[in-house]
XYZ file of N, CA and C in Angstrom:
258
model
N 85.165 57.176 128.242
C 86.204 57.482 127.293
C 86.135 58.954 126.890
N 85.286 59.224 126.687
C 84.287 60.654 126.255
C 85.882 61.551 127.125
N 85.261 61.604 128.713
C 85.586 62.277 129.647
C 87.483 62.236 129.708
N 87.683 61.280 129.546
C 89.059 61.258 129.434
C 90.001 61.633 128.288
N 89.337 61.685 126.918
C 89.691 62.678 125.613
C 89.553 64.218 126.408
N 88.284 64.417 126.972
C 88.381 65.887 127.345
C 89.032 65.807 128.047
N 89.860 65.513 129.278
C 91.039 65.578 130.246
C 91.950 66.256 129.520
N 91.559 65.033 128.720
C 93.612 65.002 127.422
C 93.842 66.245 127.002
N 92.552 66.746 126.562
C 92.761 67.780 125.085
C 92.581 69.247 125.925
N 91.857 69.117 127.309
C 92.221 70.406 128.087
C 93.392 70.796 128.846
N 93.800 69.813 129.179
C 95.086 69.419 130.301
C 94.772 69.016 131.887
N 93.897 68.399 131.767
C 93.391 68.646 133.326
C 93.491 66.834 133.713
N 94.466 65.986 133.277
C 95.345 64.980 134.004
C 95.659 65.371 134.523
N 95.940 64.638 135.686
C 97.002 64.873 137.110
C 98.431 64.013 136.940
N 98.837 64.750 135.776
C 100.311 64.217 135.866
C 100.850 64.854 136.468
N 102.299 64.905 136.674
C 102.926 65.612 137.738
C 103.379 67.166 137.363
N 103.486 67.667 136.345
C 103.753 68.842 135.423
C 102.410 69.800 135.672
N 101.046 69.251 135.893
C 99.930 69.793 135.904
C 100.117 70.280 137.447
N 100.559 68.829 138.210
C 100.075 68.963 139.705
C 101.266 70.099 140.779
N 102.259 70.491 140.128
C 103.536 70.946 140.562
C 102.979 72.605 139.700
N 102.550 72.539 138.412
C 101.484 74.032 138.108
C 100.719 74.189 139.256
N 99.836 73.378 139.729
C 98.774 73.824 140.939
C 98.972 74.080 142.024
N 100.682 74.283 142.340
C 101.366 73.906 143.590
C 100.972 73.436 144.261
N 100.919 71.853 143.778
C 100.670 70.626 144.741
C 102.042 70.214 145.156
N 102.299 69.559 146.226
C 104.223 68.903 146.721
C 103.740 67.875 146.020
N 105.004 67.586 145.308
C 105.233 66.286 144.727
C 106.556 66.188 143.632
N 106.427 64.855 143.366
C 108.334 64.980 142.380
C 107.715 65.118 141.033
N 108.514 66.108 139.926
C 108.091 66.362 139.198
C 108.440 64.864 138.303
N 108.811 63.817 138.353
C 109.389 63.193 137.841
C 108.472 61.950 137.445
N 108.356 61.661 135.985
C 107.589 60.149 135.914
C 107.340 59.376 137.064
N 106.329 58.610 137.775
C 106.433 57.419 138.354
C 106.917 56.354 137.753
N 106.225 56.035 136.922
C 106.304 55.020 135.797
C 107.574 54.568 135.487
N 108.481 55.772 134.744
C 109.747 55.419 134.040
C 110.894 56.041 135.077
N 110.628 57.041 135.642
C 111.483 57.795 136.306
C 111.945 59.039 135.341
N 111.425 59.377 134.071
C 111.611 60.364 133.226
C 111.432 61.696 134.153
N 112.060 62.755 133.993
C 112.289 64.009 134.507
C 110.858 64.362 135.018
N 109.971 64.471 133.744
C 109.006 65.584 134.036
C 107.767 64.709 133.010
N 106.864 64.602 133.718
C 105.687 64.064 133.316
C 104.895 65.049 132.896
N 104.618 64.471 131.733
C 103.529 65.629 131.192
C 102.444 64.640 130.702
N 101.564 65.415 130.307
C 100.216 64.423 129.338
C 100.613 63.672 128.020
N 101.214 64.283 127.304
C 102.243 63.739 126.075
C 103.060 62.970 126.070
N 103.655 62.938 127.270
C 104.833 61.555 128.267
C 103.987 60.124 128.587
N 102.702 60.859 129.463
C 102.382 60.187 130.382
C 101.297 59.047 128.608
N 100.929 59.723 128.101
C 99.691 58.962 127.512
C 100.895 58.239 126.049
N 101.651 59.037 125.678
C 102.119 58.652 124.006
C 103.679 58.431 124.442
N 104.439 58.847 125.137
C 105.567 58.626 125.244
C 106.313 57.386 126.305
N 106.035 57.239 127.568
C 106.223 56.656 128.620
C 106.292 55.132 128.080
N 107.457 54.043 128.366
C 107.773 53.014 128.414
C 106.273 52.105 128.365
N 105.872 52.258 129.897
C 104.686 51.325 130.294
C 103.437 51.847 129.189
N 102.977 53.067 128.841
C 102.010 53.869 127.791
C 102.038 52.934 126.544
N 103.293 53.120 126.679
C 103.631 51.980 125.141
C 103.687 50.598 124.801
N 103.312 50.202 126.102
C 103.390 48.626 126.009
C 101.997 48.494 126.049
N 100.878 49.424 126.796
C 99.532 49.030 126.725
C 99.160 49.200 125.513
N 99.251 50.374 124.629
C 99.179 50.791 123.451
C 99.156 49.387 122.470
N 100.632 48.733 122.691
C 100.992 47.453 122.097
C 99.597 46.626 122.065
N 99.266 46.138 123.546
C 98.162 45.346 123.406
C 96.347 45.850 123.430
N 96.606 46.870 122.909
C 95.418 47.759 122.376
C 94.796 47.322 121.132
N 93.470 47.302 120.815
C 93.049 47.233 119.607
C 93.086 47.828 118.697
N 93.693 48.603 118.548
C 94.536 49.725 117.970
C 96.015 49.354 117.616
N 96.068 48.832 116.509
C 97.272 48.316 116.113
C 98.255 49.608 116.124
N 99.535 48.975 117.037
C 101.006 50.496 116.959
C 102.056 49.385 116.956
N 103.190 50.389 116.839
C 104.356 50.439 116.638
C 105.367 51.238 117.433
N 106.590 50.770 117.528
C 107.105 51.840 118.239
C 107.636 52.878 117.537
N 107.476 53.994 118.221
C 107.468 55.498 117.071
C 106.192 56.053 116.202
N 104.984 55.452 116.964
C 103.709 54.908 116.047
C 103.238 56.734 115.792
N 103.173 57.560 117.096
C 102.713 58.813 117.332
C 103.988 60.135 116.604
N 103.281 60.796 115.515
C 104.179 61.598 115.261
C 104.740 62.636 115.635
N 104.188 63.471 116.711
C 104.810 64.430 117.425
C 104.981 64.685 118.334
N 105.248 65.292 119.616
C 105.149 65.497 121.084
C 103.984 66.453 121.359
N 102.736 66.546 120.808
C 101.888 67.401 120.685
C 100.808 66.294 121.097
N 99.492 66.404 121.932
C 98.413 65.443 122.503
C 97.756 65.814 121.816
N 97.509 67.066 121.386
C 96.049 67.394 120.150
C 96.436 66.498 118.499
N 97.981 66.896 118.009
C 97.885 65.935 117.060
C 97.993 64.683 117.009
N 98.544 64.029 118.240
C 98.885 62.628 118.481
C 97.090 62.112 118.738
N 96.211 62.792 119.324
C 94.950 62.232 119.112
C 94.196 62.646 117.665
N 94.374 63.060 117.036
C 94.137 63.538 115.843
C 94.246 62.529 115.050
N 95.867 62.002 115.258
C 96.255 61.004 114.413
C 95.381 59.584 114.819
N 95.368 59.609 116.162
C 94.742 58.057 116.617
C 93.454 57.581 115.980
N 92.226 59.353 115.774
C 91.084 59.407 115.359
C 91.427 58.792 114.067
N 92.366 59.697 113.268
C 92.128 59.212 111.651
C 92.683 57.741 111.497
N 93.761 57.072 112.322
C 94.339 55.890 112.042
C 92.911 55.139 112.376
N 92.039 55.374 113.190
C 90.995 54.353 113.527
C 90.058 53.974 112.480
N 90.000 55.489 112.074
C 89.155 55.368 110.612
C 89.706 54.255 109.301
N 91.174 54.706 109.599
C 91.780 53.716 108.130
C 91.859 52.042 108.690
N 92.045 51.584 109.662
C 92.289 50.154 110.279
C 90.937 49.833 109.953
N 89.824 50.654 110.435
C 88.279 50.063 110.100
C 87.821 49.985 108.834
């Protein structure tokens, strides 16, 4: 889990926005949803399927649960919501 917060919070997912920066070939476009342009903020807090795992997470959400299009505050928020649910 460790390793995958640091992914998040450096940018170094291989969503497609990262992998099309590295000029890798590929469609810049969600797999998932078919949304334009995948980013880390799409791919983890925004994206259809993101949000349905979220749903059955121990981590009680909602839809609209994450307040900004930002991954540093949207994990920010997840840290402190964990604190208040516990």
């Amino acid at each position: 889990m460790c390793h995958l917060i640091w992914q998040l919070i450096t940018g170094q997912v291989a969503v497609t926005r990262n992998l099309v920066r590295r000029n890798m070939r590929c469609d810049n476009y969600c797999p998932r949803c078919g949304e334009l342009e995948e980013s880390v903020t799409h791919a983890i807090f925004e994206c259809p399927p993101a949000l349905q795992v979220w749903s059955l997470s121990a981590t009680p959400t909602s839809p609209g649960i994450f307040p900004v299009a930002s991954v540093y505050t949207n994990m920010d928020y997840l840290f402190w919501r964990k604190n208040e649910i516990l």
